[in-house]
mmCIF file of C-alpha atoms in Angstrom:
data_model
loop_
_atom_site.group_PDB
_atom_site.id
_atom_site.type_symbol
_atom_site.label_atom_id
_atom_site.label_comp_id
_atom_site.label_asym_id
_atom_site.label_seq_id
_atom_site.Cartn_x
_atom_site.Cartn_y
_atom_site.Cartn_z
ATOM 1 C CA MET A 1 11.385 -28.969 1.017
ATOM 2 C CA ALA A 2 14.492 -26.920 0.207
ATOM 3 C CA SER A 3 17.745 -27.859 1.854
ATOM 4 C CA PRO A 4 20.721 -25.537 2.515
ATOM 5 C CA SER A 5 22.595 -27.173 -0.363
ATOM 6 C CA ASP A 6 19.941 -26.043 -2.864
ATOM 7 C CA GLY A 7 21.537 -22.584 -3.004
ATOM 8 C CA PRO A 8 20.626 -19.204 -1.610
ATOM 9 C CA THR A 9 17.038 -18.238 -1.075
ATOM 10 C CA HIS A 10 15.728 -14.708 -1.134
ATOM 11 C CA ALA A 11 13.090 -13.475 1.262
ATOM 12 C CA MET A 12 10.372 -11.365 -0.287
ATOM 13 C CA ASP A 13 9.507 -8.124 1.458
ATOM 14 C CA PHE A 14 5.768 -7.790 2.015
ATOM 15 C CA SER A 15 6.003 -4.861 4.422
ATOM 16 C CA GLY A 16 5.011 -2.302 1.772
ATOM 17 C CA LYS A 17 1.418 -1.795 0.709
ATOM 18 C CA GLY A 18 0.856 -3.550 -2.598
ATOM 19 C CA PRO A 19 -2.202 -4.357 -4.664
ATOM 20 C CA LYS A 20 -4.944 -6.426 -3.061
ATOM 21 C CA ILE A 21 -5.263 -10.104 -3.877
ATOM 22 C CA GLY A 22 -7.220 -10.472 -7.092
ATOM 23 C CA ALA A 23 -6.480 -6.907 -8.191
ATOM 24 C CA VAL A 24 -6.714 -6.292 -11.919
ATOM 25 C CA ILE A 25 -3.752 -4.666 -13.640
ATOM 26 C CA ARG A 26 -5.360 -3.111 -16.668
ATOM 27 C CA GLY A 27 -3.959 -3.032 -20.172
ATOM 28 C CA LYS A 28 -5.297 -2.054 -23.567
ATOM 29 C CA SER A 29 -4.913 -5.522 -25.109
ATOM 30 C CA PRO A 30 -5.664 -9.016 -23.787
ATOM 31 C CA ALA A 31 -2.740 -11.057 -22.452
ATOM 32 C CA THR A 32 -1.612 -13.972 -24.605
ATOM 33 C CA SER A 33 1.024 -15.409 -22.262
ATOM 34 C CA ILE A 34 2.167 -14.719 -18.708
ATOM 35 C CA CYS A 35 5.129 -16.056 -16.761
ATOM 36 C CA TYR A 36 6.429 -15.326 -13.256
ATOM 37 C CA HIS A 37 10.153 -15.283 -12.598
ATOM 38 C CA GLU A 38 11.225 -17.772 -9.950
ATOM 39 C CA ASP A 39 12.275 -14.976 -7.568
ATOM 40 C CA GLY A 40 8.658 -13.780 -7.484
ATOM 41 C CA ASN A 41 9.584 -10.160 -8.191
ATOM 42 C CA HIS A 42 8.692 -9.987 -11.882
ATOM 43 C CA LEU A 43 5.793 -10.996 -14.077
ATOM 44 C CA TYR A 44 6.235 -11.049 -17.861
ATOM 45 C CA VAL A 45 3.078 -10.489 -19.931
ATOM 46 C CA THR A 46 2.807 -10.706 -23.723
ATOM 47 C CA SER A 47 0.001 -9.502 -25.931
ATOM 48 C CA GLU A 48 -0.129 -10.941 -29.428
ATOM 49 C CA SER A 49 -2.650 -8.373 -30.658
ATOM 50 C CA ASP A 50 -0.348 -5.376 -30.093
ATOM 51 C CA SER A 51 3.002 -7.291 -30.222
ATOM 52 C CA LYS A 52 4.115 -6.020 -26.809
ATOM 53 C CA LEU A 53 5.946 -7.520 -23.840
ATOM 54 C CA ARG A 54 5.292 -5.911 -20.470
ATOM 55 C CA LEU A 55 7.371 -6.298 -17.314
ATOM 56 C CA VAL A 56 5.321 -6.025 -14.115
ATOM 57 C CA ASP A 57 6.963 -5.419 -10.736
ATOM 58 C CA CYS A 58 5.104 -7.812 -8.423
ATOM 59 C CA GLN A 59 6.160 -5.923 -5.295
ATOM 60 C CA LYS A 60 4.541 -2.701 -6.511
ATOM 61 C CA GLY A 61 1.802 -4.258 -8.610
ATOM 62 C CA SER A 62 2.559 -2.000 -11.547
ATOM 63 C CA SER A 63 4.769 -1.640 -14.562
ATOM 64 C CA ASP A 64 7.391 1.092 -14.170
ATOM 65 C CA ARG A 65 8.770 0.611 -17.670
ATOM 66 C CA LEU A 66 7.260 1.104 -21.080
ATOM 67 C CA ALA A 67 6.178 -2.042 -22.909
ATOM 68 C CA TYR A 68 8.649 -3.545 -25.382
ATOM 69 C CA LYS A 69 7.294 -3.523 -28.947
ATOM 70 C CA PHE A 70 8.196 -6.328 -31.383
ATOM 71 C CA GLU A 71 7.091 -4.849 -34.693
ATOM 72 C CA ARG A 72 8.832 -7.153 -37.169
ATOM 73 C CA GLU A 73 8.345 -10.623 -35.686
ATOM 74 C CA GLY A 74 5.566 -10.005 -33.146
ATOM 75 C CA VAL A 75 5.440 -11.794 -29.811
ATOM 76 C CA LYS A 76 3.297 -14.729 -28.745
ATOM 77 C CA LEU A 77 4.784 -16.673 -25.812
ATOM 78 C CA VAL A 78 7.237 -15.703 -23.067
ATOM 79 C CA GLU A 79 9.263 -17.832 -20.642
ATOM 80 C CA LYS A 80 11.598 -16.869 -17.818
ATOM 81 C CA THR A 81 15.316 -17.675 -17.739
ATOM 82 C CA HIS A 82 17.968 -17.805 -15.028
ATOM 83 C CA HIS A 83 18.231 -13.995 -14.934
ATOM 84 C CA ASN A 84 15.265 -11.824 -13.962
ATOM 85 C CA LEU A 85 15.778 -9.393 -16.870
ATOM 86 C CA CYS A 86 16.328 -11.984 -19.603
ATOM 87 C CA VAL A 87 13.463 -13.869 -21.255
ATOM 88 C CA LEU A 88 12.854 -16.356 -24.048
ATOM 89 C CA TYR A 89 10.046 -15.491 -26.405
ATOM 90 C CA THR A 90 8.488 -16.723 -29.611
ATOM 91 C CA GLY A 91 7.243 -14.474 -32.326
ATOM 92 C CA ILE A 92 4.396 -15.038 -34.694
ATOM 93 C CA GLY A 93 6.764 -15.572 -37.633
ATOM 94 C CA SER A 94 5.508 -16.883 -40.947
ATOM 95 C CA LYS A 95 4.651 -20.292 -42.399
ATOM 96 C CA ASN A 96 8.213 -20.690 -43.674
ATOM 97 C CA GLU A 97 10.045 -19.352 -40.645
ATOM 98 C CA LEU A 98 9.441 -19.997 -36.954
ATOM 99 C CA VAL A 99 10.739 -17.307 -34.648
ATOM 100 C CA GLY A 100 12.349 -18.075 -31.291
ATOM 101 C CA GLN A 101 14.490 -15.457 -29.592
ATOM 102 C CA ARG A 102 16.281 -14.630 -26.375
ATOM 103 C CA ASN A 103 16.148 -11.042 -25.240
ATOM 104 C CA ALA A 104 17.553 -9.043 -22.346
ATOM 105 C CA ILE A 105 15.202 -6.491 -20.826
ATOM 106 C CA HIS A 106 17.084 -3.544 -19.356
#
């Protein structure tokens, strides 16, 4: 249970009409990794097959932005950070070089 000393909490607004529970948000490639931000407003989805990172607005149930393309290093896994528009991700890399990056999405 959270106590007042744990820091501020943010109430989510569910008054708007969003997608139904279990709704499918379609994409052209299968998802390799997904991660929700702790504030519950964003979902980060990576697809290794097309090397893209998508940002989904959980309140609207859609992605308002174009997917981010990682042509050189690819993208495999994604993990949230302290900020809702900053993520850690790993690329596919090569046998000699592992790729781990931090990227701001804005």
